[in-house]
Amino acid sequence: GMGLKGMGALRGRPCCVRACASKKGPSPTGSRKRDESFSTTRRDVVFALGLGLATTGGSSVALAEEGVAMTPVKSLPKGAKAQQRQEVLGLIKDAIKANVSDDYVKCLKLAFLDAVSYDKGAKTGGANGSIALFPDELKALGLDGELSTTVSQIKKAKEEVERASKFPLTISVADMIVFAAYYKVRSNFIKQIVDKAKDPTSANVILQGYGNDFPPPPLGRVDAEAPDGSSLSLSTADLAQRALGNGLTAGNVTALAACFPTGTLEEVESQLKEIDGKFAFYTKSYQQSRQTVTQTNYQIDFAAGFAKLSTLGAKFDVERYFHPIPKQGLPKKL
């Protein structure tokens, strides 16, 4: 398996699930408090600057034209980039919650099909959004009836992210597909733990003490400009082999069984067990893990597999999501 094993190993670690569980709803100011690992001072300073720009109705361009010294995107300090990334993720999360009503399994299937199309030899395909950008891809797989509504909902969420941003922002469809799957499955993981607890208080204690680490995937995927050249075979064995050929391990593939469009989780696991002894080993391990309250091994290994899947063949340009900020510091001495 991959990742840390055992609940004890997770105690005291910064944890997305734990941070999420400790809140009753989204922060009114967006995502600035979602990442508990940030420096509070830097985060609050940068956010206050951004808020100040928004409330005065001025944009970065307007400020630059008025003679305010601006720090260009390429020169932004790490703290400012991290803050802006979190703000974008907050917008994405809120838009997905409001617009994507299809269940997590459909979102996972879409993300899986987009990414596993990567052809390592030809360097084509991958997590580039083509599955949603070019409808013929889903039609060729015979899955347009099942997943076209999911695609529409994700595109609607993309439009909301871009409307809600205080600064010019164009989110890639590839990122929206990955993060729709990420946020939907993370919510499901929390629900699985809560449902097994005897009462809400116990659930909160479990989540805060033993919540499983499921960090967000990287942001900044670039969309495809043309459909993927290669076609996929929709059999569990062929998809598993393709994933292995793209660098995923047997543990990764088995943990991601819920992503396969070839049946229910249990059906896909049953098919994987027949292919190889390693798949059989991990299937048994994850089925046992899902019976426990915290599902630690299964959820942690799923997170590791999904992180790897979400980068297959992807090209990244996260800086296009950033914006200049006013230069900080004291004026130079005369």
Short mmCIF file of C-alpha atoms in Angstrom, two decimals:
data_model
loop_
_atom_site.label_atom_id
_atom_site.label_comp_id
_atom_site.label_asym_id
_atom_site.label_seq_id
_atom_site.Cartn_x
_atom_site.Cartn_y
_atom_site.Cartn_z
CA GLY A 1 0.00 0.00 0.00
CA MET A 2 0.92 3.66 -0.16
CA GLY A 3 0.77 6.47 2.34
CA LEU A 4 0.82 6.38 6.11
CA LYS A 5 -0.85 3.44 7.79
CA GLY A 6 -2.68 3.39 11.05
CA MET A 7 -4.65 5.99 12.88
CA GLY A 8 -1.88 6.78 15.30
CA ALA A 9 0.36 7.98 12.49
CA LEU A 10 -2.18 10.62 11.60
CA ARG A 11 -2.70 12.13 15.03
CA GLY A 12 -1.72 15.75 15.20
CA ARG A 13 -1.05 16.16 11.49
CA PRO A 14 -2.53 19.05 9.50
CA CYS A 15 -5.54 17.49 7.89
CA CYS A 16 -8.00 18.67 5.27
CA VAL A 17 -10.74 16.38 6.57
CA ARG A 18 -10.22 17.54 10.13
CA ALA A 19 -10.21 21.19 9.12
CA CYS A 20 -13.40 20.64 7.16
CA ALA A 21 -15.09 18.80 10.02
CA SER A 22 -14.40 21.54 12.52
CA LYS A 23 -16.51 24.04 10.60
CA LYS A 24 -20.29 24.18 10.35
CA GLY A 25 -20.27 25.96 7.01
CA PRO A 26 -18.13 27.87 4.53
CA SER A 27 -16.22 30.85 5.79
CA PRO A 28 -18.02 34.08 4.84
CA THR A 29 -14.79 35.51 3.51
CA GLY A 30 -14.01 32.58 1.24
CA SER A 31 -11.10 30.21 1.68
CA ARG A 32 -8.60 32.23 3.63
CA LYS A 33 -9.00 30.07 6.73
CA ARG A 34 -9.33 26.73 4.99
CA ASP A 35 -5.68 25.85 5.08
CA GLU A 36 -4.72 25.62 8.74
CA SER A 37 -1.03 25.30 7.89
CA PHE A 38 -0.66 28.87 6.61
CA SER A 39 1.11 31.59 8.51
CA THR A 40 -1.75 33.58 10.02
CA THR A 41 0.14 36.86 9.79
CA ARG A 42 1.04 36.53 6.11
CA ARG A 43 -2.35 35.14 5.22
CA ASP A 44 -4.29 37.89 6.94
CA VAL A 45 -2.09 40.67 5.56
CA VAL A 46 -2.41 39.43 1.99
CA PHE A 47 -6.13 38.82 2.33
CA ALA A 48 -6.69 42.27 3.81
CA LEU A 49 -4.90 43.76 0.81
CA GLY A 50 -7.10 41.79 -1.56
CA LEU A 51 -10.24 42.74 0.34
CA GLY A 52 -9.21 46.38 0.32
CA LEU A 53 -8.83 46.33 -3.45
CA ALA A 54 -12.24 44.72 -3.83
CA THR A 55 -14.12 47.11 -1.55
CA THR A 56 -12.69 50.19 -3.19
CA GLY A 57 -13.82 48.88 -6.56
CA GLY A 58 -10.31 49.08 -8.03
CA SER A 59 -8.64 46.35 -10.02
CA SER A 60 -4.93 45.59 -10.25
CA VAL A 61 -4.88 47.22 -13.67
CA ALA A 62 -6.60 50.36 -12.39
CA LEU A 63 -4.18 50.64 -9.50
CA ALA A 64 -1.23 50.25 -11.83
CA GLU A 65 -2.63 52.99 -14.06
CA GLU A 66 -3.01 55.24 -11.02
CA GLY A 67 0.70 54.88 -10.33
CA VAL A 68 0.50 52.35 -7.48
CA ALA A 69 3.61 50.17 -7.57
CA MET A 70 2.57 46.58 -8.25
CA THR A 71 4.39 43.29 -7.76
CA PRO A 72 3.95 41.30 -11.01
CA VAL A 73 2.82 37.68 -10.88
CA LYS A 74 6.27 36.32 -11.74
CA SER A 75 7.71 38.14 -8.69
CA LEU A 76 5.00 37.32 -6.15
CA PRO A 77 6.36 35.97 -2.85
CA LYS A 78 5.53 32.36 -1.99
CA GLY A 79 3.09 33.43 0.70
CA ALA A 80 1.07 35.55 -1.74
CA LYS A 81 0.96 32.73 -4.29
CA ALA A 82 -0.14 30.26 -1.66
CA GLN A 83 -2.86 32.64 -0.49
CA GLN A 84 -4.13 33.25 -4.02
CA ARG A 85 -4.14 29.51 -4.69
CA GLN A 86 -6.26 28.93 -1.59
CA GLU A 87 -8.69 31.64 -2.65
CA VAL A 88 -9.11 29.98 -6.07
CA LEU A 89 -9.64 26.59 -4.42
CA GLY A 90 -12.25 28.15 -2.14
CA LEU A 91 -14.15 29.50 -5.14
CA ILE A 92 -13.98 26.12 -6.85
CA LYS A 93 -15.21 24.28 -3.76
CA ASP A 94 -18.17 26.61 -3.26
CA ALA A 95 -19.15 26.49 -6.95
CA ILE A 96 -19.02 22.69 -7.02
CA LYS A 97 -21.16 22.47 -3.89
CA ALA A 98 -23.74 24.80 -5.44
CA ASN A 99 -23.83 23.40 -8.98
CA VAL A 100 -22.69 19.77 -9.08
CA SER A 101 -25.53 17.63 -7.75
CA ASP A 102 -24.47 14.37 -9.44
CA ASP A 103 -22.94 11.93 -6.98
CA TYR A 104 -19.24 11.49 -6.35
CA VAL A 105 -19.06 8.26 -8.36
CA LYS A 106 -19.97 10.01 -11.63
CA CYS A 107 -17.43 12.77 -10.93
CA LEU A 108 -14.78 10.12 -10.22
CA LYS A 109 -15.55 8.26 -13.44
CA LEU A 110 -15.20 11.45 -15.47
CA ALA A 111 -11.87 12.35 -13.84
CA PHE A 112 -10.58 8.80 -14.25
CA LEU A 113 -11.50 8.57 -17.95
CA ASP A 114 -9.97 11.98 -18.68
CA ALA A 115 -6.67 11.11 -16.98
CA VAL A 116 -6.23 7.42 -17.83
CA SER A 117 -6.42 8.28 -21.54
CA TYR A 118 -2.79 9.33 -21.23
CA ASP A 119 -0.59 7.53 -23.74
CA LYS A 120 2.87 7.51 -22.20
CA GLY A 121 4.64 6.58 -25.45
CA ALA A 122 2.90 9.10 -27.68
CA LYS A 123 2.69 11.74 -24.91
CA THR A 124 -0.98 12.37 -25.72
CA GLY A 125 -4.15 12.47 -23.64
CA GLY A 126 -4.18 12.70 -19.87
CA ALA A 127 -5.86 15.07 -17.40
CA ASN A 128 -6.49 17.80 -19.95
CA GLY A 129 -10.29 18.21 -19.88
CA SER A 130 -10.82 16.74 -23.36
CA ILE A 131 -13.46 14.29 -22.08
CA ALA A 132 -15.71 17.30 -21.38
CA LEU A 133 -14.46 19.71 -24.04
CA PHE A 134 -15.06 17.34 -26.96
CA PRO A 135 -18.41 15.50 -26.61
CA ASP A 136 -17.45 12.87 -29.19
CA GLU A 137 -15.05 11.33 -26.65
CA LEU A 138 -17.87 10.38 -24.27
CA LYS A 139 -20.06 9.30 -27.20
CA ALA A 140 -17.32 7.00 -28.48
CA LEU A 141 -17.22 5.34 -25.06
CA GLY A 142 -21.00 5.02 -24.98
CA LEU A 143 -21.08 7.02 -21.74
CA ASP A 144 -22.59 10.31 -22.90
CA GLY A 145 -25.99 9.28 -21.52
CA GLU A 146 -24.51 8.55 -18.09
CA LEU A 147 -22.03 11.40 -17.74
CA SER A 148 -23.16 14.30 -19.99
CA THR A 149 -25.22 15.83 -17.16
CA THR A 150 -22.17 15.70 -14.89
CA VAL A 151 -20.18 17.53 -17.57
CA SER A 152 -22.86 20.23 -17.82
CA GLN A 153 -22.91 20.73 -14.06
CA ILE A 154 -19.12 21.03 -13.89
CA LYS A 155 -19.13 23.60 -16.70
CA LYS A 156 -21.80 25.58 -14.85
CA ALA A 157 -19.60 25.50 -11.73
CA LYS A 158 -16.66 26.77 -13.82
CA GLU A 159 -18.74 29.75 -14.95
CA GLU A 160 -19.68 30.54 -11.35
CA VAL A 161 -16.03 30.45 -10.23
CA GLU A 162 -15.12 32.96 -12.91
CA ARG A 163 -18.06 35.24 -12.04
CA ALA A 164 -17.33 35.11 -8.31
CA SER A 165 -13.63 35.95 -8.60
CA LYS A 166 -12.63 39.51 -7.63
CA PHE A 167 -9.93 39.36 -10.32
CA PRO A 168 -9.93 38.18 -13.96
CA LEU A 169 -9.89 34.38 -13.86
CA THR A 170 -10.35 31.60 -16.42
CA ILE A 171 -10.35 28.16 -14.80
CA SER A 172 -9.50 25.18 -16.98
CA VAL A 173 -12.12 22.49 -17.50
CA ALA A 174 -9.38 19.97 -16.63
CA ASP A 175 -9.02 21.51 -13.15
CA MET A 176 -12.79 21.62 -12.65
CA ILE A 177 -13.09 17.90 -13.46
CA VAL A 178 -10.34 16.96 -11.02
CA PHE A 179 -11.62 19.16 -8.21
CA ALA A 180 -15.26 18.16 -8.68
CA ALA A 181 -14.16 14.58 -8.07
CA TYR A 182 -11.87 15.62 -5.21
CA TYR A 183 -14.39 17.67 -3.23
CA LYS A 184 -17.26 15.25 -3.82
CA VAL A 185 -15.31 12.18 -2.73
CA ARG A 186 -13.79 13.98 0.26
CA SER A 187 -17.28 14.87 1.46
CA ASN A 188 -18.29 11.25 1.00
CA PHE A 189 -15.30 10.05 3.04
CA ILE A 190 -16.30 12.35 5.89
CA LYS A 191 -19.89 11.09 5.66
CA GLN A 192 -18.70 7.47 5.80
CA ILE A 193 -16.91 8.17 9.09
CA VAL A 194 -19.80 10.20 10.54
CA ASP A 195 -22.36 7.52 9.63
CA LYS A 196 -20.39 4.85 11.51
CA ALA A 197 -20.11 6.95 14.69
CA LYS A 198 -22.72 6.41 17.40
CA ASP A 199 -23.58 10.11 17.69
CA PRO A 200 -22.48 13.55 16.35
CA THR A 201 -20.17 14.21 19.29
CA SER A 202 -18.34 10.93 18.75
CA ALA A 203 -18.11 11.66 15.02
CA ASN A 204 -16.50 15.04 15.69
CA VAL A 205 -14.00 13.52 18.11
CA ILE A 206 -13.07 10.83 15.58
CA LEU A 207 -12.71 13.31 12.73
CA GLN A 208 -10.58 15.72 14.75
CA GLY A 209 -8.40 13.01 16.29
CA TYR A 210 -8.13 10.54 13.43
CA GLY A 211 -9.35 12.27 10.28
CA ASN A 212 -7.57 10.96 7.20
CA ASP A 213 -5.18 13.24 5.35
CA PHE A 214 -6.54 13.97 1.85
CA PRO A 215 -4.70 17.07 0.57
CA PRO A 216 -6.00 18.78 -2.59
CA PRO A 217 -4.30 17.84 -5.86
CA PRO A 218 -2.12 20.41 -7.64
CA LEU A 219 -3.89 23.27 -9.41
CA GLY A 220 -3.21 24.77 -12.85
CA ARG A 221 -3.94 22.14 -15.51
CA VAL A 222 -3.96 23.35 -19.11
CA ASP A 223 -6.92 22.33 -21.30
CA ALA A 224 -6.54 20.30 -24.47
CA GLU A 225 -6.87 22.10 -27.78
CA ALA A 226 -7.97 18.98 -29.67
CA PRO A 227 -9.58 15.61 -28.84
CA ASP A 228 -7.35 12.84 -27.53
CA GLY A 229 -6.04 10.64 -30.31
CA SER A 230 -6.13 7.30 -28.51
CA SER A 231 -9.29 5.40 -27.65
CA LEU A 232 -10.01 3.54 -24.43
CA SER A 233 -11.21 -0.03 -24.05
CA LEU A 234 -13.95 -0.17 -21.43
CA SER A 235 -13.01 -3.39 -19.69
CA THR A 236 -11.75 -3.51 -16.12
CA ALA A 237 -8.68 -5.53 -17.16
CA ASP A 238 -7.72 -3.15 -19.99
CA LEU A 239 -8.24 -0.01 -17.89
CA ALA A 240 -6.22 -1.51 -15.02
CA GLN A 241 -3.40 -2.41 -17.40
CA ARG A 242 -3.44 1.07 -18.91
CA ALA A 243 -3.25 2.65 -15.44
CA LEU A 244 -0.32 0.38 -14.52
CA GLY A 245 1.41 1.31 -17.77
CA ASN A 246 1.02 4.98 -16.85
CA GLY A 247 2.89 4.51 -13.58
CA LEU A 248 0.17 3.68 -11.05
CA THR A 249 0.84 0.74 -8.72
CA ALA A 250 -1.46 -2.23 -8.12
CA GLY A 251 -2.39 -0.61 -4.81
CA ASN A 252 -3.22 2.69 -6.54
CA VAL A 253 -5.40 0.95 -9.12
CA THR A 254 -7.27 -1.16 -6.57
CA ALA A 255 -7.89 1.83 -4.30
CA LEU A 256 -9.38 3.66 -7.29
CA ALA A 257 -11.83 0.86 -8.15
CA ALA A 258 -14.74 3.25 -7.49
CA CYS A 259 -13.54 5.34 -10.46
CA PHE A 260 -13.93 2.55 -13.00
CA PRO A 261 -16.93 2.93 -15.34
CA THR A 262 -17.26 -0.87 -15.64
CA GLY A 263 -19.53 -1.59 -12.66
CA THR A 264 -20.15 -0.89 -9.00
CA LEU A 265 -17.23 -0.73 -6.57
CA GLU A 266 -17.87 -4.33 -5.49
CA GLU A 267 -18.17 -5.55 -9.09
CA VAL A 268 -14.94 -3.87 -10.17
CA GLU A 269 -13.09 -5.22 -7.12
CA SER A 270 -14.36 -8.70 -7.92
CA GLN A 271 -13.07 -8.35 -11.50
CA LEU A 272 -9.69 -7.03 -10.32
CA LYS A 273 -9.26 -10.00 -7.96
CA GLU A 274 -9.46 -12.35 -10.94
CA ILE A 275 -6.70 -10.53 -12.84
CA ASP A 276 -3.76 -10.66 -10.46
CA GLY A 277 -2.77 -11.75 -6.95
CA LYS A 278 -1.67 -8.22 -6.04
CA PHE A 279 -5.09 -6.84 -6.91
CA ALA A 280 -6.64 -9.61 -4.79
CA PHE A 281 -4.42 -8.71 -1.84
CA TYR A 282 -5.28 -5.01 -1.94
CA THR A 283 -8.97 -5.68 -2.55
CA LYS A 284 -9.16 -7.76 0.63
CA SER A 285 -7.23 -5.09 2.57
CA TYR A 286 -9.49 -2.23 1.41
CA GLN A 287 -12.69 -4.16 1.95
CA GLN A 288 -11.60 -4.84 5.53
CA SER A 289 -10.60 -1.20 5.98
CA ARG A 290 -14.01 0.03 4.82
CA GLN A 291 -15.62 -1.94 7.64
CA THR A 292 -13.69 0.05 10.27
CA VAL A 293 -14.91 3.37 11.65
CA THR A 294 -12.16 5.51 10.17
CA GLN A 295 -11.44 3.51 6.97
CA THR A 296 -7.85 4.68 7.37
CA ASN A 297 -5.95 2.41 4.96
CA TYR A 298 -8.58 2.68 2.23
CA GLN A 299 -9.07 6.44 2.38
CA ILE A 300 -5.35 7.25 2.64
CA ASP A 301 -4.45 4.94 -0.25
CA PHE A 302 -7.31 6.29 -2.34
CA ALA A 303 -5.99 9.83 -1.75
CA ALA A 304 -2.49 8.78 -2.87
CA GLY A 305 -3.82 7.04 -5.97
CA PHE A 306 -6.08 9.94 -6.89
CA ALA A 307 -3.25 12.45 -6.53
CA LYS A 308 -1.15 10.43 -8.98
CA LEU A 309 -4.06 9.91 -11.37
CA SER A 310 -4.89 13.62 -11.43
CA THR A 311 -1.48 14.53 -12.85
CA LEU A 312 -1.23 11.90 -15.62
CA GLY A 313 -0.14 13.66 -18.81
CA ALA A 314 -1.20 17.03 -17.39
CA LYS A 315 0.54 20.26 -18.35
CA PHE A 316 0.53 22.88 -15.59
CA ASP A 317 0.51 26.67 -15.64
CA VAL A 318 -0.81 27.75 -12.24
CA GLU A 319 0.54 31.30 -12.53
CA ARG A 320 -2.22 32.24 -14.96
CA TYR A 321 -4.58 32.04 -11.95
CA PHE A 322 -2.56 34.62 -9.99
CA HIS A 323 -2.83 38.41 -10.05
CA PRO A 324 -0.42 41.27 -9.22
CA ILE A 325 -0.58 42.84 -5.76
CA PRO A 326 0.55 46.25 -4.47
CA LYS A 327 4.19 46.29 -3.47
CA GLN A 328 4.69 46.14 0.27
CA GLY A 329 7.31 47.74 2.48
CA LEU A 330 8.46 51.19 3.51
CA PRO A 331 9.15 53.89 0.91
CA LYS A 332 12.75 54.27 -0.13
CA LYS A 333 14.75 56.96 1.66
CA LEU A 334 15.45 60.08 -0.38
#
